[in-house]
Amino acid sequence: MRLPGLVLIVIVLLVPSFWFFKLAGQYPAVALFSQYLGAAALIAMGMAQILAARLPGSEMVFGGLDRIYLLHKWLAVFAMVCLGLHDVIDAEIDGLGRETLLMDIAEDVGEIALYGLLILVFVTLTTFIPYIYWRWSHQFIGVFFALGVFHYLFIQKPFHIADPLSLYILFFCVAGILSYLYMVLIYRRIPGPARYRVSETIAYEGATEIVLTPLNKAIRHRAGQFAFFGFDQPELAEIHPFTISGAPSDSGELRICVKALGRYTRALTKQIKPEMPVRVFGAFGRFRLPQVKDQQIWIGAGIGITPFMAWVRSFDAAHPGHRVHLYYSVRSDGNVPFVNELRALADGDPNFQLTVHNSGRQGRLTATDILRDHEPHMATAYVSFCGPEALANQMRSELVKAGLKPSRFLNEEFEIRSSIGLLKIAQWLLKRIR
Ligand SMILES: Cc1cc2nc3c(=O)[nH]c(=O)nc-3n(C[C@H](O)[C@H](O)[C@H](O)COP(=O)(O)OP(=O)(O)OC[C@H]3O[C@@H](n4cnc5c(N)ncnc54)[C@H](O)[C@@H]3O)c2cc1C
């Protein structure tokens, strides 16, 4: 996550406190605090919706799309905490005038919005619920957000709806609802600014590389970025993210390598064939080849090799002075994606070292394997990682202990939906209770 984005979010959330503070002389402070929490929740939810709309320029401010989704999640969690507190801390202020029927309705609608949002956010954070059901349920989040806005519009407040404070809150409400409508009604239905066709498929053990040729305008991308792909087949029309594993080229050709992991990717790797039309949305992400002369260590686990393929395939253009050791963790010695291409590159380039680690035979790749080769350079090295989250966390903590600067551990997340450790918290609580 980029610092300017975080600072911006904090400022955006704190601005209303200035107006509420000014009201503190006239109204009870506790009720005003509760109203501020309600306002902060609406602003945070509005921001979360705006971030999810993948607007141009947002990656520049907030970091790659994977980081934006993390921010989206934490904004939602923050909003839920604020809403919960707003619900339990009495926000009512006596003497604001007679209550109307609409105000009573707004009160009840607020409760519905609160419980609806709590349930949907809980479903998001419990990552064991399959993605397809989660995505279906997540579509309704904007409906409950709109109910929350209705509650805000018609509930009794110690300020006028046209006051600067109210207009500020309303700006985020309207922008949030418009972003939600754009994503639900327009984004998925637009034919896609870039249309491609499948020109070649290369089968590997458990994965398929797909080559795409542009039919109209090609997307612009940098090595290491990903895009969303939707194939024009009834079972394959869902939009899924895949890293572009080829180097950017003048012809606009794209390459992706898809590992059959779940329902969609299994169907895709089975049904994909030449000439199939494809819609491409992107490119996104900021996982870039570090432009440094220091020792670089790349760790690609399984299909996490794809961004590194984009990097090596664009080596000459991107980074002439590289010094790289790539660790590629694979599960077998079979027809594993890219191994031959990487071996040929390592044979011809003294600055590019390759270690293929067969976890099936050698056990899991660990920080000890990396430190055996690179302990002396840990203080100056750059480590780029793409693979399972658990392995990333373990590598980061052990390499940092061995002297790596935490800011020099770069990690690409292949997971858009992540938990906040609810399972770990539950396990910890259970242990304490027992
Ligand atoms: C930035 C990024 C880059 C990726 N690059 C590659 C790549 O180069 N090659 C590759 O094989 N895979 C890549 N993936 C992973 C790939 O997107 C998922 O494996 C795929 O979407 C899983 O769908 P499924 O229905 O087969 O699996 P499921 O079993 O349904 O899901 C497996 C996992 O994928 C996630 N997922 C499912 N559907 C979607 C969706 N529509 N959008 C986003 N996430 C989803 C789920 O959260 C789940 O954790 C990448 C993911 C991200 C976020």
Tab-separated table of C-alpha atoms and ligand atoms in Angstrom:
chain	number	residue	atom	x	y	z
A	1	MET	CA	0.000	0.000	0.000
A	2	ARG	CA	1.370	3.424	-0.846
A	3	LEU	CA	1.824	5.980	1.913
A	4	PRO	CA	0.149	8.899	0.044
A	5	GLY	CA	-3.001	6.766	-0.371
A	6	LEU	CA	-3.079	5.829	3.303
A	7	VAL	CA	-2.557	9.436	4.375
A	8	LEU	CA	-5.337	10.531	2.018
A	9	ILE	CA	-7.756	7.979	3.518
A	10	VAL	CA	-6.929	9.050	7.084
A	11	ILE	CA	-7.454	12.736	6.184
A	12	VAL	CA	-10.732	11.992	4.374
A	13	LEU	CA	-12.014	10.145	7.472
A	14	LEU	CA	-10.865	12.803	9.934
A	15	VAL	CA	-12.200	15.880	8.088
A	16	PRO	CA	-15.815	15.556	9.449
A	17	SER	CA	-14.499	15.515	13.028
A	18	PHE	CA	-13.594	19.190	12.519
A	19	TRP	CA	-17.277	20.110	11.898
A	20	PHE	CA	-18.543	17.806	14.667
A	21	PHE	CA	-16.033	19.401	17.027
A	22	LYS	CA	-17.522	22.815	16.241
A	23	LEU	CA	-20.985	21.487	17.223
A	24	ALA	CA	-19.688	20.191	20.568
A	25	GLY	CA	-20.600	23.355	22.504
A	26	GLN	CA	-24.267	23.098	21.511
A	27	TYR	CA	-25.016	19.343	21.707
A	28	PRO	CA	-24.035	16.398	23.956
A	29	ALA	CA	-20.530	15.207	23.072
A	30	VAL	CA	-21.354	11.460	23.319
A	31	ALA	CA	-24.241	11.704	20.838
A	32	LEU	CA	-22.067	13.782	18.487
A	33	PHE	CA	-19.291	11.187	18.725
A	34	SER	CA	-21.786	8.479	17.792
A	35	GLN	CA	-22.969	10.573	14.839
A	36	TYR	CA	-19.362	11.074	13.750
A	37	LEU	CA	-18.884	7.282	13.813
A	38	GLY	CA	-21.956	6.875	11.590
A	39	ALA	CA	-20.599	9.492	9.180
A	40	ALA	CA	-17.111	7.905	9.170
A	41	ALA	CA	-18.704	4.520	8.389
A	42	LEU	CA	-20.562	5.975	5.383
A	43	ILE	CA	-17.418	7.720	4.111
A	44	ALA	CA	-15.325	4.555	4.556
A	45	MET	CA	-17.939	2.469	2.691
A	46	GLY	CA	-18.151	5.089	-0.071
A	47	MET	CA	-14.345	5.029	-0.394
A	48	ALA	CA	-14.348	1.217	-0.429
A	49	GLN	CA	-16.815	1.252	-3.349
A	50	ILE	CA	-14.797	3.892	-5.216
A	51	LEU	CA	-11.627	1.808	-4.774
A	52	ALA	CA	-13.394	-1.317	-6.078
A	53	ALA	CA	-14.333	0.521	-9.301
A	54	ARG	CA	-10.723	0.222	-10.575
A	55	LEU	CA	-10.675	3.857	-11.694
A	56	PRO	CA	-7.734	5.062	-13.777
A	57	GLY	CA	-5.002	6.580	-11.609
A	58	SER	CA	-6.054	4.809	-8.409
A	59	GLU	CA	-3.028	2.474	-8.538
A	60	MET	CA	-0.748	5.517	-8.662
A	61	VAL	CA	-2.189	6.801	-5.392
A	62	PHE	CA	-2.927	3.577	-3.508
A	63	GLY	CA	-0.567	0.942	-4.993
A	64	GLY	CA	-1.316	-2.097	-7.179
A	65	LEU	CA	-4.852	-3.458	-7.489
A	66	ASP	CA	-4.033	-6.325	-5.091
A	67	ARG	CA	-3.133	-3.681	-2.457
A	68	ILE	CA	-6.263	-1.692	-3.360
A	69	TYR	CA	-8.387	-4.740	-2.558
A	70	LEU	CA	-6.606	-5.028	0.800
A	71	LEU	CA	-7.416	-1.391	1.490
A	72	HIS	CA	-11.009	-2.001	0.337
A	73	LYS	CA	-11.266	-4.845	2.860
A	74	TRP	CA	-9.812	-2.864	5.767
A	75	LEU	CA	-12.039	0.134	4.981
A	76	ALA	CA	-15.042	-2.209	5.160
A	77	VAL	CA	-13.821	-3.656	8.481
A	78	PHE	CA	-13.279	-0.121	9.827
A	79	ALA	CA	-16.777	0.875	8.662
A	80	MET	CA	-18.298	-2.138	10.435
A	81	VAL	CA	-16.532	-1.284	13.704
A	82	CYS	CA	-17.767	2.338	13.425
A	83	LEU	CA	-21.302	1.153	12.604
A	84	GLY	CA	-21.352	-1.265	15.544
A	85	LEU	CA	-20.248	1.512	17.910
A	86	HIS	CA	-22.701	3.980	16.322
A	87	ASP	CA	-25.447	1.444	17.033
A	88	VAL	CA	-24.560	0.953	20.690
A	89	ILE	CA	-23.632	4.553	21.587
A	90	ASP	CA	-26.826	6.610	21.721
A	91	ALA	CA	-26.783	9.112	18.833
A	92	GLU	CA	-30.138	10.725	19.653
A	93	ILE	CA	-30.157	14.398	20.518
A	94	ASP	CA	-33.189	15.859	22.324
A	95	GLY	CA	-34.743	19.123	21.224
A	96	LEU	CA	-34.068	18.847	17.471
A	97	GLY	CA	-37.788	19.131	16.662
A	98	ARG	CA	-40.753	16.815	16.177
A	99	GLU	CA	-40.063	13.308	14.860
A	100	THR	CA	-41.831	12.454	11.607
A	101	LEU	CA	-42.910	9.079	10.228
A	102	LEU	CA	-40.083	9.253	7.668
A	103	MET	CA	-37.574	9.645	10.512
A	104	ASP	CA	-39.012	6.534	12.221
A	105	ILE	CA	-38.740	4.602	8.963
A	106	ALA	CA	-35.140	5.856	8.513
A	107	GLU	CA	-34.344	4.551	12.014
A	108	ASP	CA	-35.590	1.041	11.116
A	109	VAL	CA	-33.913	1.116	7.712
A	110	GLY	CA	-30.632	1.943	9.490
A	111	GLU	CA	-30.953	-1.272	11.545
A	112	ILE	CA	-31.629	-3.330	8.400
A	113	ALA	CA	-28.592	-1.763	6.704
A	114	LEU	CA	-26.395	-2.474	9.741
A	115	TYR	CA	-27.308	-6.166	10.003
A	116	GLY	CA	-27.230	-6.700	6.226
A	117	LEU	CA	-23.748	-5.171	5.992
A	118	LEU	CA	-22.466	-7.082	9.025
A	119	ILE	CA	-23.593	-10.390	7.519
A	120	LEU	CA	-22.130	-9.646	4.070
A	121	VAL	CA	-18.790	-8.438	5.457
A	122	PHE	CA	-18.623	-11.514	7.692
A	123	VAL	CA	-19.232	-13.733	4.622
A	124	THR	CA	-16.362	-11.928	2.864
A	125	LEU	CA	-13.962	-12.470	5.728
A	126	THR	CA	-14.774	-16.154	6.157
A	127	THR	CA	-12.752	-17.179	3.129
A	128	PHE	CA	-13.826	-20.849	3.309
A	129	ILE	CA	-17.159	-19.873	1.687
A	130	PRO	CA	-16.592	-20.653	-2.033
A	131	TYR	CA	-15.749	-17.628	-4.174
A	132	ILE	CA	-18.789	-18.054	-6.428
A	133	TYR	CA	-21.273	-17.814	-3.487
A	134	TRP	CA	-19.285	-15.004	-1.930
A	135	ARG	CA	-19.316	-13.034	-5.196
A	136	TRP	CA	-23.061	-13.545	-5.576
A	137	SER	CA	-23.682	-12.312	-2.023
A	138	HIS	CA	-21.204	-9.454	-2.344
A	139	GLN	CA	-23.321	-7.892	-5.109
A	140	PHE	CA	-25.897	-6.915	-2.478
A	141	ILE	CA	-23.470	-4.913	-0.393
A	142	GLY	CA	-24.300	-1.775	-2.386
A	143	VAL	CA	-28.020	-2.263	-1.672
A	144	PHE	CA	-27.389	-2.211	2.092
A	145	PHE	CA	-25.003	0.704	1.664
A	146	ALA	CA	-27.805	2.610	-0.149
A	147	LEU	CA	-30.152	1.777	2.770
A	148	GLY	CA	-27.526	3.234	5.100
A	149	VAL	CA	-27.500	6.409	2.982
A	150	PHE	CA	-31.327	6.542	3.188
A	151	HIS	CA	-31.015	6.281	6.985
A	152	TYR	CA	-28.545	9.169	6.991
A	153	LEU	CA	-30.668	11.357	4.698
A	154	PHE	CA	-33.850	11.166	6.755
A	155	ILE	CA	-32.681	10.669	10.328
A	156	GLN	CA	-32.735	13.670	12.676
A	157	LYS	CA	-29.378	15.486	12.662
A	158	PRO	CA	-27.951	18.504	14.457
A	159	PHE	CA	-27.066	20.109	11.097
A	160	HIS	CA	-28.865	20.942	7.853
A	161	ILE	CA	-28.673	18.594	4.872
A	162	ALA	CA	-27.127	21.412	2.781
A	163	ASP	CA	-24.424	22.295	5.360
A	164	PRO	CA	-20.798	21.700	4.287
A	165	LEU	CA	-20.508	18.733	6.708
A	166	SER	CA	-23.559	17.060	5.209
A	167	LEU	CA	-22.489	17.784	1.623
A	168	TYR	CA	-19.080	16.267	2.414
A	169	ILE	CA	-20.670	13.038	3.685
A	170	LEU	CA	-23.131	12.997	0.767
A	171	PHE	CA	-20.294	13.323	-1.742
A	172	PHE	CA	-18.859	9.959	-0.605
A	173	CYS	CA	-22.338	8.407	-0.438
A	174	VAL	CA	-23.200	9.414	-4.020
A	175	ALA	CA	-19.740	8.546	-5.384
A	176	GLY	CA	-19.925	5.164	-3.594
A	177	ILE	CA	-23.374	4.337	-4.971
A	178	LEU	CA	-22.384	5.422	-8.503
A	179	SER	CA	-19.205	3.282	-8.306
A	180	TYR	CA	-21.267	0.312	-7.134
A	181	LEU	CA	-23.822	0.738	-9.949
A	182	TYR	CA	-21.004	1.104	-12.468
A	183	MET	CA	-19.392	-2.167	-11.334
A	184	VAL	CA	-22.631	-4.159	-11.113
A	185	LEU	CA	-24.529	-2.837	-14.134
A	186	ILE	CA	-21.930	-1.534	-16.579
A	187	TYR	CA	-18.391	-2.869	-16.020
A	188	ARG	CA	-19.186	-6.547	-16.545
A	189	ARG	CA	-21.448	-5.880	-19.509
A	190	ILE	CA	-19.274	-3.600	-21.604
A	191	PRO	CA	-17.863	-5.579	-24.493
A	192	GLY	CA	-14.396	-4.707	-23.192
A	193	PRO	CA	-12.220	-2.007	-24.645
A	194	ALA	CA	-9.807	-4.707	-25.827
A	195	ARG	CA	-10.892	-7.794	-27.683
A	196	TYR	CA	-8.522	-10.638	-28.437
A	197	ARG	CA	-8.627	-14.104	-29.929
A	198	VAL	CA	-6.817	-17.224	-28.770
A	199	SER	CA	-4.047	-17.875	-31.272
A	200	GLU	CA	-2.193	-20.736	-29.563
A	201	THR	CA	-2.367	-22.968	-26.509
A	202	ILE	CA	0.560	-24.842	-24.968
A	203	ALA	CA	-0.253	-27.636	-22.524
A	204	TYR	CA	1.918	-28.295	-19.478
A	205	GLU	CA	1.411	-30.589	-16.509
A	206	GLY	CA	-1.595	-29.051	-14.695
A	207	ALA	CA	-1.398	-25.726	-16.540
A	208	THR	CA	-1.957	-24.245	-19.981
A	209	GLU	CA	-0.211	-21.296	-21.566
A	210	ILE	CA	-2.556	-19.259	-23.751
A	211	VAL	CA	-1.373	-16.870	-26.450
A	212	LEU	CA	-3.780	-14.074	-27.398
A	213	THR	CA	-3.718	-11.833	-30.467
A	214	PRO	CA	-5.507	-8.462	-30.438
A	215	LEU	CA	-8.574	-8.046	-32.670
A	216	ASN	CA	-8.811	-4.298	-32.184
A	217	LYS	CA	-6.899	-2.132	-29.724
A	218	ALA	CA	-4.251	-3.923	-27.658
A	219	ILE	CA	-3.989	-3.145	-23.948
A	220	ARG	CA	-0.895	-1.374	-22.666
A	221	HIS	CA	0.954	-3.225	-19.945
A	222	ARG	CA	4.278	-3.518	-18.168
A	223	ALA	CA	6.140	-6.701	-17.280
A	224	GLY	CA	4.660	-8.148	-14.059
A	225	GLN	CA	1.160	-6.720	-14.460
A	226	PHE	CA	-2.060	-8.722	-14.644
A	227	ALA	CA	-5.398	-8.257	-16.388
A	228	PHE	CA	-8.930	-9.615	-16.113
A	229	PHE	CA	-9.938	-12.071	-18.836
A	230	GLY	CA	-13.404	-13.239	-19.884
A	231	PHE	CA	-13.649	-15.929	-22.574
A	232	ASP	CA	-16.678	-15.872	-24.903
A	233	GLN	CA	-18.132	-19.251	-23.913
A	234	PRO	CA	-21.135	-19.750	-21.647
A	235	GLU	CA	-19.100	-21.537	-18.937
A	236	LEU	CA	-16.095	-19.262	-19.284
A	237	ALA	CA	-17.671	-15.795	-19.400
A	238	GLU	CA	-16.797	-14.971	-15.741
A	239	ILE	CA	-13.972	-12.499	-15.471
A	240	HIS	CA	-10.825	-13.834	-13.748
A	241	PRO	CA	-7.431	-12.234	-13.122
A	242	PHE	CA	-4.278	-13.699	-14.668
A	243	THR	CA	-0.740	-12.353	-14.848
A	244	ILE	CA	0.486	-11.473	-18.315
A	245	SER	CA	3.467	-13.801	-18.519
A	246	GLY	CA	4.882	-12.458	-21.794
A	247	ALA	CA	6.888	-9.290	-22.309
A	248	PRO	CA	5.055	-6.224	-23.677
A	249	SER	CA	5.401	-6.322	-27.474
A	250	ASP	CA	4.602	-4.030	-30.421
A	251	SER	CA	2.253	-6.674	-31.877
A	252	GLY	CA	0.080	-6.450	-28.728
A	253	GLU	CA	0.245	-10.244	-28.265
A	254	LEU	CA	-0.513	-11.404	-24.707
A	255	ARG	CA	0.464	-14.597	-22.940
A	256	ILE	CA	-1.071	-16.023	-19.800
A	257	CYS	CA	-0.444	-19.328	-18.088
A	258	VAL	CA	-3.415	-20.787	-16.232
A	259	LYS	CA	-3.156	-23.443	-13.562
A	260	ALA	CA	-6.225	-25.659	-13.169
A	261	LEU	CA	-6.936	-24.954	-9.504
A	262	GLY	CA	-10.695	-24.682	-9.191
A	263	ARG	CA	-14.015	-24.839	-11.020
A	264	TYR	CA	-13.339	-22.056	-13.544
A	265	THR	CA	-9.670	-22.698	-14.259
A	266	ARG	CA	-10.328	-26.441	-14.711
A	267	ALA	CA	-13.104	-25.660	-17.234
A	268	LEU	CA	-10.887	-23.109	-18.982
A	269	THR	CA	-7.872	-25.399	-19.356
A	270	LYS	CA	-10.173	-28.140	-20.712
A	271	GLN	CA	-12.267	-26.043	-23.130
A	272	ILE	CA	-9.796	-23.478	-24.413
A	273	LYS	CA	-9.164	-23.655	-28.148
A	274	PRO	CA	-7.765	-21.452	-30.912
A	275	GLU	CA	-9.973	-18.665	-32.308
A	276	MET	CA	-11.982	-18.323	-29.089
A	277	PRO	CA	-12.746	-14.600	-28.558
A	278	VAL	CA	-11.604	-13.020	-25.283
A	279	ARG	CA	-12.392	-9.752	-23.487
A	280	VAL	CA	-9.474	-8.205	-21.644
A	281	PHE	CA	-9.708	-5.561	-18.902
A	282	GLY	CA	-6.528	-3.986	-17.665
A	283	ALA	CA	-3.702	-3.915	-17.139
A	284	PHE	CA	-3.353	-3.597	-13.362
A	285	GLY	CA	-0.728	-4.124	-10.687
A	286	ARG	CA	2.584	-2.648	-9.650
A	287	PHE	CA	4.739	-5.764	-9.246
A	288	ARG	CA	7.716	-4.400	-11.136
A	289	LEU	CA	11.256	-5.568	-11.672
A	290	PRO	CA	13.350	-3.594	-9.129
A	291	GLN	CA	15.615	-1.235	-11.064
A	292	VAL	CA	18.692	-1.935	-8.930
A	293	LYS	CA	22.182	-3.336	-9.409
A	294	ASP	CA	22.132	-5.143	-6.010
A	295	GLN	CA	21.616	-8.903	-5.818
A	296	GLN	CA	18.002	-9.804	-6.586
A	297	ILE	CA	16.404	-12.990	-5.302
A	298	TRP	CA	13.174	-14.050	-6.936
A	299	ILE	CA	11.025	-16.772	-5.457
A	300	GLY	CA	8.244	-18.177	-7.636
A	301	ALA	CA	6.189	-20.996	-6.146
A	302	GLY	CA	4.064	-22.989	-8.600
A	303	ILE	CA	1.988	-20.748	-10.859
A	304	GLY	CA	3.548	-17.792	-8.981
A	305	ILE	CA	6.304	-18.073	-11.604
A	306	THR	CA	4.211	-16.079	-14.136
A	307	PRO	CA	5.236	-12.495	-13.198
A	308	PHE	CA	8.892	-13.586	-13.217
A	309	MET	CA	8.421	-14.992	-16.729
A	310	ALA	CA	7.235	-11.549	-17.817
A	311	TRP	CA	10.292	-10.032	-16.149
A	312	VAL	CA	12.831	-12.390	-17.744
A	313	ARG	CA	11.142	-12.147	-21.116
A	314	SER	CA	11.600	-8.371	-21.025
A	315	PHE	CA	15.068	-8.414	-19.462
A	316	ASP	CA	17.019	-6.527	-22.138
A	317	ALA	CA	14.591	-3.669	-22.402
A	318	ALA	CA	13.829	-3.428	-18.703
A	319	HIS	CA	17.067	-4.045	-16.906
A	320	PRO	CA	20.425	-4.464	-18.532
A	321	GLY	CA	22.462	-4.543	-15.277
A	322	HIS	CA	20.494	-7.243	-13.433
A	323	ARG	CA	21.994	-9.827	-11.025
A	324	VAL	CA	19.266	-12.347	-10.350
A	325	HIS	CA	18.890	-15.713	-8.653
A	326	LEU	CA	15.475	-17.223	-9.342
A	327	TYR	CA	14.188	-20.000	-7.089
A	328	TYR	CA	11.362	-21.847	-8.812
A	329	SER	CA	9.492	-24.220	-6.530
A	330	VAL	CA	7.770	-27.020	-8.454
A	331	ARG	CA	6.000	-30.202	-7.373
A	332	SER	CA	7.383	-32.687	-9.913
A	333	ASP	CA	10.037	-33.278	-12.556
A	334	GLY	CA	7.398	-33.610	-15.295
A	335	ASN	CA	6.427	-31.124	-17.988
A	336	VAL	CA	6.485	-28.108	-15.669
A	337	PRO	CA	5.741	-24.685	-17.247
A	338	PHE	CA	8.745	-22.670	-18.407
A	339	VAL	CA	11.502	-24.857	-16.872
A	340	ASN	CA	13.234	-25.475	-20.220
A	341	GLU	CA	13.037	-21.815	-21.236
A	342	LEU	CA	14.458	-20.719	-17.869
A	343	ARG	CA	17.266	-23.312	-18.001
A	344	ALA	CA	18.266	-22.116	-21.494
A	345	LEU	CA	18.356	-18.530	-20.239
A	346	ALA	CA	20.436	-19.441	-17.174
A	347	ASP	CA	22.905	-21.370	-19.386
A	348	GLY	CA	23.523	-18.330	-21.580
A	349	ASP	CA	23.484	-15.529	-18.993
A	350	PRO	CA	26.053	-15.477	-16.158
A	351	ASN	CA	23.967	-12.861	-14.306
A	352	PHE	CA	20.910	-15.098	-14.190
A	353	GLN	CA	21.055	-18.075	-11.832
A	354	LEU	CA	18.252	-20.617	-11.617
A	355	THR	CA	17.442	-23.117	-8.863
A	356	VAL	CA	14.533	-25.417	-9.565
A	357	HIS	CA	13.386	-26.781	-6.219
A	358	ASN	CA	11.291	-29.928	-6.392
A	359	SER	CA	9.188	-29.761	-3.224
A	360	GLY	CA	7.806	-33.239	-3.953
A	361	ARG	CA	11.299	-34.711	-3.517
A	362	GLN	CA	13.186	-32.101	-1.486
A	363	GLY	CA	10.463	-30.887	0.849
A	364	ARG	CA	9.155	-27.343	1.054
A	365	LEU	CA	11.429	-24.509	-0.095
A	366	THR	CA	12.506	-22.608	3.026
A	367	ALA	CA	14.458	-19.483	3.940
A	368	THR	CA	17.379	-21.786	4.878
A	369	ASP	CA	17.668	-22.793	1.198
A	370	ILE	CA	17.914	-19.123	0.203
A	371	LEU	CA	20.287	-18.190	3.058
A	372	ARG	CA	22.641	-21.078	2.160
A	373	ASP	CA	23.405	-19.185	-1.088
A	374	HIS	CA	22.814	-15.563	-0.103
A	375	GLU	CA	23.303	-14.960	3.625
A	376	PRO	CA	26.246	-12.559	3.004
A	377	HIS	CA	24.127	-10.308	0.694
A	378	MET	CA	20.993	-10.178	2.836
A	379	ALA	CA	21.565	-6.580	3.986
A	380	THR	CA	21.574	-5.256	0.410
A	381	ALA	CA	19.473	-7.840	-1.452
A	382	TYR	CA	16.002	-7.366	-2.950
A	383	VAL	CA	13.623	-10.315	-2.651
A	384	SER	CA	10.592	-10.577	-4.934
A	385	PHE	CA	8.071	-13.283	-4.065
A	386	CYS	CA	4.983	-14.712	-5.729
A	387	GLY	CA	3.282	-17.766	-4.274
A	388	PRO	CA	1.112	-18.922	-1.356
A	389	GLU	CA	0.538	-16.375	1.405
A	390	ALA	CA	1.728	-18.693	4.193
A	391	LEU	CA	5.054	-19.259	2.421
A	392	ALA	CA	5.386	-15.499	1.791
A	393	ASN	CA	4.901	-14.713	5.486
A	394	GLN	CA	7.378	-17.368	6.575
A	395	MET	CA	10.019	-16.274	4.032
A	396	ARG	CA	9.592	-12.615	4.922
A	397	SER	CA	9.976	-13.106	8.642
A	398	GLU	CA	13.003	-15.428	8.376
A	399	LEU	CA	14.826	-13.401	5.731
A	400	VAL	CA	14.222	-10.197	7.686
A	401	LYS	CA	15.666	-11.911	10.767
A	402	ALA	CA	18.733	-12.706	8.630
A	403	GLY	CA	19.214	-9.028	7.783
A	404	LEU	CA	16.889	-8.309	4.817
A	405	LYS	CA	15.281	-4.849	4.973
A	406	PRO	CA	11.484	-5.374	5.255
A	407	SER	CA	10.839	-2.789	2.505
A	408	ARG	CA	12.965	-4.928	0.152
A	409	PHE	CA	10.636	-7.917	0.366
A	410	LEU	CA	8.217	-7.404	-2.538
A	411	ASN	CA	5.205	-9.655	-2.709
A	412	GLU	CA	2.516	-10.149	-5.361
A	413	GLU	CA	-0.808	-11.428	-3.998
A	414	PHE	CA	-2.675	-13.926	-6.201
A	415	GLU	CA	-5.661	-13.585	-3.898
A	416	ILE	CA	-8.176	-10.759	-4.211
A	417	ARG	CA	-10.264	-11.889	-1.268
A	418	SER	CA	-8.395	-12.402	1.986
A	419	SER	CA	-9.394	-12.890	5.597
A	420	ILE	CA	-8.407	-10.841	8.644
A	421	GLY	CA	-7.289	-13.919	10.552
A	422	LEU	CA	-10.739	-14.750	12.011
A	423	LEU	CA	-9.848	-18.441	12.099
A	424	LYS	CA	-6.619	-17.725	13.986
A	425	ILE	CA	-8.479	-15.484	16.463
A	426	ALA	CA	-11.119	-18.220	17.000
A	427	GLN	CA	-8.395	-20.863	17.499
A	428	TRP	CA	-6.568	-18.575	19.952
A	429	LEU	CA	-9.804	-17.933	21.897
A	430	LEU	CA	-10.652	-21.653	21.991
A	431	LYS	CA	-7.180	-22.431	23.351
A	432	ARG	CA	-7.597	-19.816	26.091
A	433	ILE	CA	-11.083	-21.125	27.011
A	434	ARG	CA	-9.837	-24.717	27.206
B	1	LIG	C1	-3.297	-10.557	-9.348
B	1	LIG	C2	-3.566	-12.010	-9.666
B	1	LIG	C3	-2.809	-12.655	-10.630
B	1	LIG	C4	-3.057	-14.003	-10.902
B	1	LIG	N1	-2.309	-14.616	-11.866
B	1	LIG	C5	-2.538	-15.919	-12.143
B	1	LIG	C6	-1.787	-16.591	-13.158
B	1	LIG	O1	-0.911	-16.027	-13.816
B	1	LIG	N2	-2.084	-17.894	-13.404
B	1	LIG	C7	-3.044	-18.573	-12.693
B	1	LIG	O2	-3.281	-19.753	-12.977
B	1	LIG	N3	-3.759	-17.961	-11.722
B	1	LIG	C8	-3.528	-16.658	-11.439
B	1	LIG	N4	-4.276	-16.035	-10.475
B	1	LIG	C9	-5.240	-16.837	-9.708
B	1	LIG	C10	-6.501	-17.034	-10.516
B	1	LIG	O3	-7.141	-15.798	-10.754
B	1	LIG	C11	-7.436	-17.962	-9.714
B	1	LIG	O4	-6.776	-19.190	-9.560
B	1	LIG	C12	-8.714	-18.206	-10.420
B	1	LIG	O5	-9.459	-17.016	-10.518
B	1	LIG	C13	-9.456	-19.265	-9.630
B	1	LIG	O6	-10.738	-19.499	-10.129
B	1	LIG	P1	-11.410	-20.965	-10.012
B	1	LIG	O7	-12.881	-20.840	-10.155
B	1	LIG	O8	-10.708	-21.895	-10.901
B	1	LIG	O9	-11.037	-21.421	-8.554
B	1	LIG	P2	-11.842	-21.379	-7.172
B	1	LIG	O10	-11.588	-22.700	-6.568
B	1	LIG	O11	-13.224	-20.896	-7.308
B	1	LIG	O12	-11.030	-20.271	-6.462
B	1	LIG	C14	-9.680	-20.429	-6.121
B	1	LIG	C15	-9.204	-19.087	-5.592
B	1	LIG	O13	-9.261	-18.078	-6.621
B	1	LIG	C16	-10.037	-16.952	-6.196
B	1	LIG	N5	-10.984	-16.594	-7.292
B	1	LIG	C17	-11.959	-17.376	-7.795
B	1	LIG	N6	-12.640	-16.748	-8.774
B	1	LIG	C18	-12.094	-15.515	-8.871
B	1	LIG	C19	-12.363	-14.368	-9.695
B	1	LIG	N7	-13.331	-14.336	-10.590
B	1	LIG	N8	-11.615	-13.281	-9.521
B	1	LIG	C20	-10.629	-13.258	-8.593
B	1	LIG	N9	-10.308	-14.310	-7.799
B	1	LIG	C21	-11.034	-15.421	-7.936
B	1	LIG	C22	-10.792	-17.405	-4.960
B	1	LIG	O14	-10.757	-16.402	-3.963
B	1	LIG	C23	-10.079	-18.621	-4.462
B	1	LIG	O15	-9.222	-18.338	-3.413
B	1	LIG	C24	-4.062	-14.705	-10.196
B	1	LIG	C25	-4.839	-14.037	-9.249
B	1	LIG	C26	-4.594	-12.710	-8.979
B	1	LIG	C27	-5.447	-12.002	-7.972
